[in-house]
Short mmCIF file of C-alpha atoms in Angstrom, two decimals:
data_model
loop_
_atom_site.label_atom_id
_atom_site.label_comp_id
_atom_site.label_asym_id
_atom_site.label_seq_id
_atom_site.Cartn_x
_atom_site.Cartn_y
_atom_site.Cartn_z
CA GLU A 6 -22.97 -60.41 34.63
CA PRO A 7 -26.94 -60.73 35.17
CA GLY A 8 -27.91 -57.37 36.18
CA GLU A 9 -24.92 -55.48 36.04
CA THR A 10 -25.49 -51.73 34.89
CA ILE A 11 -22.92 -50.06 33.47
CA THR A 12 -22.54 -46.51 32.94
CA PHE A 13 -20.56 -44.09 30.22
CA VAL A 14 -20.60 -40.74 30.51
CA PHE A 15 -18.49 -38.51 28.17
CA SER A 16 -19.02 -34.81 27.26
CA ASP A 17 -19.99 -33.19 23.51
CA PRO A 18 -19.35 -29.17 23.42
CA LEU A 19 -22.32 -27.37 21.53
CA ALA A 20 -21.98 -25.34 18.28
CA HIS A 21 -22.76 -22.15 17.94
CA GLY A 22 -26.51 -21.88 17.19
CA ALA A 23 -27.54 -25.15 17.93
CA PRO A 24 -31.02 -25.71 18.64
CA ALA A 25 -32.75 -25.42 22.15
CA THR A 26 -33.92 -28.89 21.50
CA VAL A 27 -30.73 -32.04 21.47
CA VAL A 28 -31.48 -35.14 20.54
CA ASN A 29 -28.70 -37.79 21.36
CA LEU A 30 -29.11 -41.50 20.23
CA ALA A 31 -26.64 -44.17 21.36
CA THR A 32 -26.32 -47.28 19.74
CA ASN A 33 -24.90 -50.91 22.13
CA THR A 34 -23.26 -53.04 20.16
CA VAL A 35 -22.37 -56.67 21.77
CA THR A 36 -20.65 -60.20 20.99
CA THR A 37 -21.76 -62.86 23.35
CA THR A 38 -20.86 -66.48 23.36
CA LEU A 39 -24.20 -69.00 25.21
CA PRO A 40 -22.76 -72.88 24.73
CA GLY A 41 -24.77 -75.09 23.41
CA ALA A 42 -27.00 -72.79 21.94
CA ASN A 43 -27.89 -71.27 17.86
CA PRO A 44 -26.49 -68.24 17.33
CA ASP A 45 -29.80 -67.77 15.36
CA GLU A 46 -31.96 -68.47 17.84
CA ARG A 47 -31.26 -66.16 19.93
CA GLU A 48 -33.15 -63.33 20.43
CA MET A 49 -31.94 -60.42 21.96
CA PRO A 50 -33.20 -56.74 23.72
CA ASP A 51 -33.33 -53.39 21.37
CA VAL A 52 -30.11 -51.80 22.44
CA ASP A 53 -30.97 -49.16 20.65
CA GLY A 54 -32.13 -45.05 23.12
CA SER A 55 -32.57 -41.60 22.55
CA ASP A 56 -32.33 -38.74 25.00
CA THR A 57 -33.69 -35.17 24.67
CA LEU A 58 -32.19 -32.52 26.18
CA SER A 59 -33.43 -28.89 27.04
CA LEU A 60 -31.11 -25.71 26.28
CA PRO A 61 -31.39 -22.13 26.96
CA GLN A 62 -29.92 -20.28 23.54
CA LEU A 63 -28.78 -16.73 23.51
CA VAL A 64 -28.94 -13.95 21.34
CA VAL A 65 -26.55 -11.53 21.88
CA ASP A 66 -27.25 -8.35 19.84
CA LYS A 67 -25.07 -5.23 19.99
CA THR A 68 -26.00 -1.43 18.68
CA ALA A 69 -24.67 1.71 18.21
CA THR A 70 -26.32 5.44 18.06
CA LEU A 71 -24.99 8.50 18.27
CA SER A 72 -25.80 9.88 21.26
CA VAL A 73 -24.19 13.68 21.78
CA ASP A 74 -23.61 15.34 18.32
CA ALA A 75 -20.43 17.90 19.37
CA ASP A 76 -20.49 19.37 16.53
CA GLY A 77 -23.87 19.14 14.88
CA SER A 78 -22.74 17.55 11.43
CA GLY A 79 -25.25 14.92 12.11
CA SER A 80 -22.16 11.85 11.77
CA ASN A 81 -20.01 10.32 13.44
CA THR A 82 -17.14 12.73 13.64
CA PRO A 83 -14.12 13.56 16.79
CA GLY A 84 -15.90 14.38 19.90
CA ASP A 85 -18.99 12.77 19.54
CA THR A 86 -20.41 10.01 21.86
CA ILE A 87 -21.01 6.84 21.24
CA HIS A 88 -23.88 5.27 23.14
CA TYR A 89 -23.34 1.22 23.11
CA VAL A 90 -26.42 -1.38 23.62
CA ILE A 91 -25.62 -4.86 24.30
CA THR A 92 -29.15 -6.72 24.52
CA ILE A 93 -29.18 -10.71 25.47
CA THR A 94 -32.18 -12.79 24.99
CA ASN A 95 -32.78 -16.25 26.08
CA THR A 96 -34.75 -18.05 23.49
CA GLY A 97 -34.14 -21.13 24.09
CA LEU A 98 -36.51 -23.74 26.37
CA ALA A 99 -34.32 -23.34 29.78
CA ASP A 100 -32.79 -20.94 31.83
CA ALA A 101 -29.33 -19.88 31.71
CA THR A 102 -27.40 -19.51 34.73
CA ASN A 103 -24.32 -17.67 35.76
CA LEU A 104 -24.49 -15.34 32.35
CA VAL A 105 -20.89 -13.12 32.33
CA VAL A 106 -21.07 -10.49 29.11
CA ASN A 107 -16.71 -9.03 28.98
CA ASP A 108 -16.56 -6.45 26.38
CA VAL A 109 -13.48 -4.92 25.30
CA PRO A 110 -14.25 -0.97 23.76
CA ASP A 111 -12.07 -0.01 20.24
CA SER A 112 -8.62 1.70 21.77
CA ASN A 113 -8.80 3.95 19.75
CA GLY A 114 -12.41 5.56 21.18
CA ASP A 115 -12.34 7.00 24.85
CA PHE A 116 -13.85 4.64 26.99
CA GLN A 117 -16.55 6.22 29.57
CA ALA A 118 -15.68 4.77 32.91
CA GLY A 119 -18.75 5.03 35.08
CA SER A 120 -21.69 5.29 31.73
CA VAL A 121 -22.15 0.87 32.38
CA VAL A 122 -25.56 0.74 33.28
CA ALA A 123 -27.25 -2.50 33.73
CA PRO A 124 -30.32 -4.03 35.52
CA GLY A 125 -30.40 -6.75 37.38
CA GLY A 126 -26.19 -7.16 36.94
CA VAL A 127 -23.17 -6.96 38.58
CA ILE A 128 -21.08 -4.48 36.83
CA ALA A 129 -17.71 -6.11 37.78
CA ILE A 130 -15.62 -3.44 35.38
CA GLY A 131 -16.26 -0.24 33.74
CA ASN A 132 -17.26 1.90 36.61
CA THR A 133 -14.59 2.08 38.11
CA ALA A 134 -12.03 5.25 37.60
CA GLY A 135 -9.58 3.43 34.79
CA ASP A 136 -11.35 1.03 33.64
CA ALA A 137 -11.09 0.47 29.85
CA ALA A 138 -13.60 -2.70 29.55
CA VAL A 139 -16.32 -4.07 30.86
CA GLN A 140 -17.38 -7.16 32.39
CA VAL A 141 -21.19 -7.92 33.76
CA SER A 142 -22.73 -10.72 35.47
CA PHE A 143 -26.20 -12.07 35.62
CA PRO A 144 -27.15 -14.78 37.77
CA LEU A 145 -30.41 -15.76 35.48
CA VAL A 146 -31.88 -15.21 32.74
CA PRO A 147 -34.66 -17.39 32.55
CA VAL A 148 -36.69 -19.00 29.19
CA GLN A 149 -37.79 -15.90 26.98
CA GLY A 150 -36.29 -13.16 29.56
CA GLN A 151 -33.85 -10.62 28.28
CA VAL A 152 -31.36 -8.47 29.63
CA THR A 153 -29.28 -5.31 29.12
CA ILE A 154 -25.78 -3.47 29.45
CA GLU A 155 -25.58 -0.17 28.25
CA TYR A 156 -21.93 2.35 27.91
CA ASP A 157 -20.88 5.34 26.33
CA VAL A 158 -17.64 5.68 24.13
CA VAL A 159 -16.35 9.32 22.86
CA ILE A 160 -14.61 9.57 20.14
CA PRO A 161 -11.06 11.29 20.53
CA ASP A 162 -10.98 14.46 19.26
CA PRO A 163 -8.13 14.89 17.70
CA LEU A 164 -8.27 11.43 16.77
CA THR A 165 -5.40 9.06 16.04
CA PRO A 166 -4.16 9.39 12.15
CA GLY A 167 -5.53 7.16 10.33
CA VAL A 168 -8.59 5.68 12.16
CA VAL A 169 -11.58 4.97 10.18
CA GLU A 170 -13.91 3.43 12.60
CA LEU A 171 -14.35 2.17 16.21
CA VAL A 172 -14.69 -2.18 15.90
CA ASN A 173 -15.57 -4.12 18.78
CA GLN A 174 -17.88 -7.61 19.66
CA ALA A 175 -18.90 -8.68 23.14
CA LEU A 176 -18.75 -11.92 24.52
CA ALA A 177 -21.12 -13.84 26.91
CA ASP A 178 -20.48 -16.90 28.78
CA SER A 179 -23.37 -19.32 30.45
CA ASP A 180 -23.04 -22.62 32.60
CA GLN A 181 -25.02 -24.12 29.83
CA LEU A 182 -23.48 -23.16 26.55
CA PRO A 183 -20.00 -22.10 24.88
CA GLN A 184 -19.13 -18.79 24.62
CA VAL A 185 -21.31 -16.37 22.38
CA PRO A 186 -20.19 -13.46 20.41
CA SER A 187 -22.03 -10.41 19.80
CA ASN A 188 -23.64 -9.56 16.49
CA ASP A 189 -25.07 -6.51 15.06
CA PRO A 190 -28.40 -6.40 14.27
CA SER A 191 -27.77 -3.93 11.32
CA THR A 192 -25.93 -6.13 8.92
CA PRO A 193 -26.85 -9.46 6.88
CA ASP A 194 -23.45 -11.03 8.64
CA PRO A 195 -24.45 -13.21 11.73
CA LEU A 196 -22.24 -12.67 14.53
CA ASP A 197 -20.07 -10.00 13.34
CA PRO A 198 -18.69 -6.61 14.83
CA THR A 199 -20.40 -3.84 15.80
CA ILE A 200 -18.59 -1.04 13.65
CA VAL A 201 -18.97 3.13 14.22
CA PRO A 202 -17.59 4.51 10.76
CA ILE A 203 -15.88 7.50 11.04
CA GLU A 204 -16.86 10.46 9.16
CA ASN A 205 -13.23 10.68 7.24
CA ALA A 206 -12.07 12.64 3.71
CA ASP A 207 -8.60 12.35 2.47
CA LEU A 208 -7.61 15.34 1.32
CA SER A 209 -4.58 15.87 -0.69
CA ILE A 210 -2.73 19.41 -1.81
CA THR A 211 0.03 20.21 -5.18
CA LYS A 212 1.83 23.26 -5.09
CA VAL A 213 3.44 24.09 -8.21
CA ASP A 214 5.58 27.83 -9.11
CA SER A 215 5.27 29.95 -12.46
CA ALA A 216 8.68 30.01 -12.73
CA ASP A 217 11.83 28.62 -11.47
CA PRO A 218 14.67 29.82 -11.90
CA VAL A 219 13.96 33.46 -10.25
CA GLY A 220 15.86 36.05 -9.51
CA ALA A 221 15.82 38.76 -6.51
CA GLY A 222 13.58 41.43 -6.84
CA ASP A 223 11.45 38.76 -9.28
CA THR A 224 7.42 38.38 -8.77
CA PHE A 225 5.84 34.77 -9.76
CA THR A 226 2.79 32.99 -8.72
CA TYR A 227 2.12 29.74 -6.65
CA THR A 228 -0.64 27.42 -7.81
CA LEU A 229 -2.00 24.91 -5.32
CA GLU A 230 -4.92 22.52 -5.88
CA VAL A 231 -6.87 20.41 -3.32
CA GLN A 232 -8.68 17.55 -3.36
CA ASN A 233 -10.39 14.98 -1.93
CA ALA A 234 -10.81 11.19 -2.64
CA GLY A 235 -13.30 11.11 -0.08
CA PRO A 236 -15.40 8.56 1.29
CA SER A 237 -17.17 11.34 2.58
CA MET A 238 -17.12 15.37 2.13
CA ALA A 239 -14.70 17.25 3.69
CA PRO A 240 -16.17 20.20 5.85
CA ASP A 241 -14.25 23.55 6.91
CA VAL A 242 -11.16 23.20 4.58
CA VAL A 243 -8.26 25.28 5.38
CA VAL A 244 -4.80 25.84 3.58
CA THR A 245 -2.56 27.37 5.66
CA ASP A 246 1.09 28.52 4.10
CA THR A 247 4.27 29.78 5.46
CA LEU A 248 5.52 32.10 3.28
CA PRO A 249 9.50 31.46 3.90
CA ALA A 250 11.88 34.40 4.64
CA GLY A 251 12.84 35.87 1.91
CA LEU A 252 9.92 36.21 -0.29
CA THR A 253 7.00 38.85 0.36
CA LEU A 254 3.41 38.52 0.14
CA ILE A 255 1.45 40.18 -3.41
CA SER A 256 -2.11 39.03 -3.26
CA THR A 257 -3.60 36.21 -3.17
CA SER A 258 -6.63 34.80 -6.03
CA GLY A 259 -9.31 33.37 -2.86
CA CYS A 260 -7.54 33.77 -0.05
CA ALA A 261 -7.29 36.16 2.95
CA GLU A 262 -2.98 37.72 3.09
CA ASP A 263 -2.24 37.78 6.29
CA PRO A 264 0.61 40.60 7.24
CA ASN A 265 2.58 38.39 8.59
CA GLY A 266 3.25 36.14 5.73
CA VAL A 267 0.62 32.87 6.74
CA VAL A 268 -1.46 32.61 4.01
CA THR A 269 -4.74 30.84 5.64
CA CYS A 270 -7.12 29.91 3.12
CA SER A 271 -10.79 28.95 4.32
CA LEU A 272 -12.11 26.87 1.06
CA GLY A 273 -15.42 25.68 2.98
CA ASN A 274 -17.20 22.17 2.22
CA LEU A 275 -15.08 19.85 -0.20
CA ALA A 276 -17.47 17.64 -1.97
CA VAL A 277 -16.48 13.90 -2.90
CA ASN A 278 -14.00 13.72 -5.73
CA GLY A 279 -13.82 17.89 -5.79
CA THR A 280 -11.26 20.07 -6.53
CA VAL A 281 -10.47 23.62 -5.84
CA SER A 282 -7.28 25.54 -6.95
CA TYR A 283 -6.09 29.44 -5.81
CA THR A 284 -3.26 31.44 -6.15
CA ILE A 285 -0.84 32.96 -4.41
CA THR A 286 1.84 35.72 -5.87
CA VAL A 287 4.95 36.26 -4.21
CA GLN A 288 8.13 38.73 -4.83
CA VAL A 289 11.50 37.67 -4.30
CA ASP A 290 13.57 40.34 -1.63
CA GLN A 291 16.80 42.15 -2.87
CA GLY A 292 19.73 40.69 -2.13
CA VAL A 293 17.87 36.73 -1.68
CA THR A 294 20.01 33.73 -3.26
CA GLY A 295 19.79 30.14 -3.22
CA THR A 296 16.40 28.48 -2.43
CA LEU A 297 13.50 28.84 -1.42
CA THR A 298 11.18 26.32 0.10
CA ASN A 299 7.38 26.79 0.47
CA THR A 300 5.21 24.44 2.18
CA ALA A 301 1.50 24.39 2.43
CA SER A 302 -0.77 21.94 4.26
CA VAL A 303 -4.10 21.15 4.52
CA ASP A 304 -6.99 20.49 7.18
CA SER A 305 -10.58 19.98 7.78
CA GLY A 306 -13.34 18.65 9.74
CA VAL A 307 -13.06 15.41 9.19
CA PRO A 308 -10.27 12.19 10.12
CA ASP A 309 -7.84 12.00 7.14
CA PRO A 310 -7.26 8.23 6.80
CA ASP A 311 -3.89 9.03 4.84
CA PRO A 312 -2.44 11.90 6.09
CA ASN A 313 0.98 11.51 4.05
CA ASN A 314 -0.46 13.60 1.48
CA ASN A 315 -1.52 16.61 3.80
CA THR A 316 1.08 19.16 2.71
CA ALA A 317 2.79 20.07 -0.61
CA THR A 318 6.84 21.49 -0.54
CA GLU A 319 7.68 23.27 -3.61
CA PRO A 320 11.37 24.51 -4.01
CA THR A 321 12.13 27.42 -6.40
CA THR A 322 15.85 28.72 -7.31
CA VAL A 323 16.78 32.68 -6.60
CA GLY A 324 19.94 32.85 -8.89
CA ALA A 325 22.14 35.42 -8.56
CA VAL A 326 21.17 38.77 -10.90
CA ALA A 327 22.81 41.99 -11.04
CA ASP A 328 22.19 45.37 -13.31
CA LEU A 329 26.05 46.79 -13.50
CA ARG A 330 26.56 50.31 -15.21
CA ILE A 331 29.01 52.26 -15.21
CA SER A 332 30.03 56.12 -16.42
CA LYS A 333 33.17 57.27 -17.64
CA THR A 334 34.68 61.41 -16.97
CA ASP A 335 37.55 63.11 -17.86
CA ASN A 336 39.33 66.23 -15.44
CA VAL A 337 39.54 68.69 -18.65
CA ASP A 338 38.24 69.13 -21.78
CA PRO A 339 38.78 71.04 -24.11
CA VAL A 340 42.30 70.19 -23.73
CA ASN A 341 45.64 71.41 -25.72
CA ALA A 342 48.47 69.40 -27.34
CA GLY A 343 50.74 67.57 -24.63
CA ASP A 344 47.96 68.22 -21.48
CA GLN A 345 47.48 65.14 -19.62
CA VAL A 346 43.80 63.99 -19.19
CA VAL A 347 42.57 62.09 -16.32
CA TYR A 348 39.69 59.36 -16.40
CA THR A 349 37.80 58.52 -13.98
CA MET A 350 35.77 55.08 -14.41
CA VAL A 351 32.55 54.57 -11.86
CA VAL A 352 31.11 51.05 -11.60
CA THR A 353 27.51 51.05 -10.29
CA ASN A 354 25.87 47.54 -9.09
CA ASP A 355 21.90 48.38 -9.07
CA GLY A 356 21.15 45.17 -7.53
CA PRO A 357 19.73 42.78 -6.99
CA SER A 358 22.33 41.06 -5.88
#
């Protein structure tokens, strides 16, 4: 009817990275009939219209820095403390209201409950014993305003085998915008998670014997070789070799001797793609037979992404070896024809089996 108004209501979710100003254009098409009038002679008013919306625009950056260097290495290693800072900046044309930031630290790290600091924010999760996540709300972030959230995570010592990094990403919600993930500003990738690399070195060890089989009383040598496939330098490399029962340590080349039979070899720092080898000389104890199995293991001051190659086992077969000798004596000498002579034969086993 003339003068009647029709209202249309619709919603359109904003995409990530949308500009602060969004222009919406609406076009209305109508078909009418007017009896007795030529359709080509009608005059129709403009039915196109547009509106401009001013919106907030949130930039969420998350950084991670080494705050406590427990071992003084200058790199991220087990026992160190990582300090995270989340910065939310409103670069848009309108205020952001009811901002809520959620962040779940990597479960491979040790989140420090009670370390959350958020000036002007309400910390709902993060500062109570047992908390494993962070949730902070801000009632208002004005145009060009900025808020921050900080917390700490300790790299566990010892670290779970195979863990070489801590990865996580914060999420920011507000009344005006869809969820915005945090970005690591140190990388060119947009909206990428923040990654804390943990220094790690893939060490491997091999072990071979110089003779097999051997006999009781024999002396032979083990040669051990350690390699570092990286990606980091391996500090404080140590090889531990526990000799099995039946072997006696004679000497080592490059390692200290241990009277208890545990040969601990400190090899120092091993560069990426570096290799180092040394030898252990042993003697098979008297009376030993069967198979002697010797295992050595390698470790260093940084995590190893592949612990499956950190041990080497070498079996050595010990055969039975006996040094037999025989002696023969008579009970009388010289003798006469018709005399009886008694011979005594003695067989002796001089070992070692």
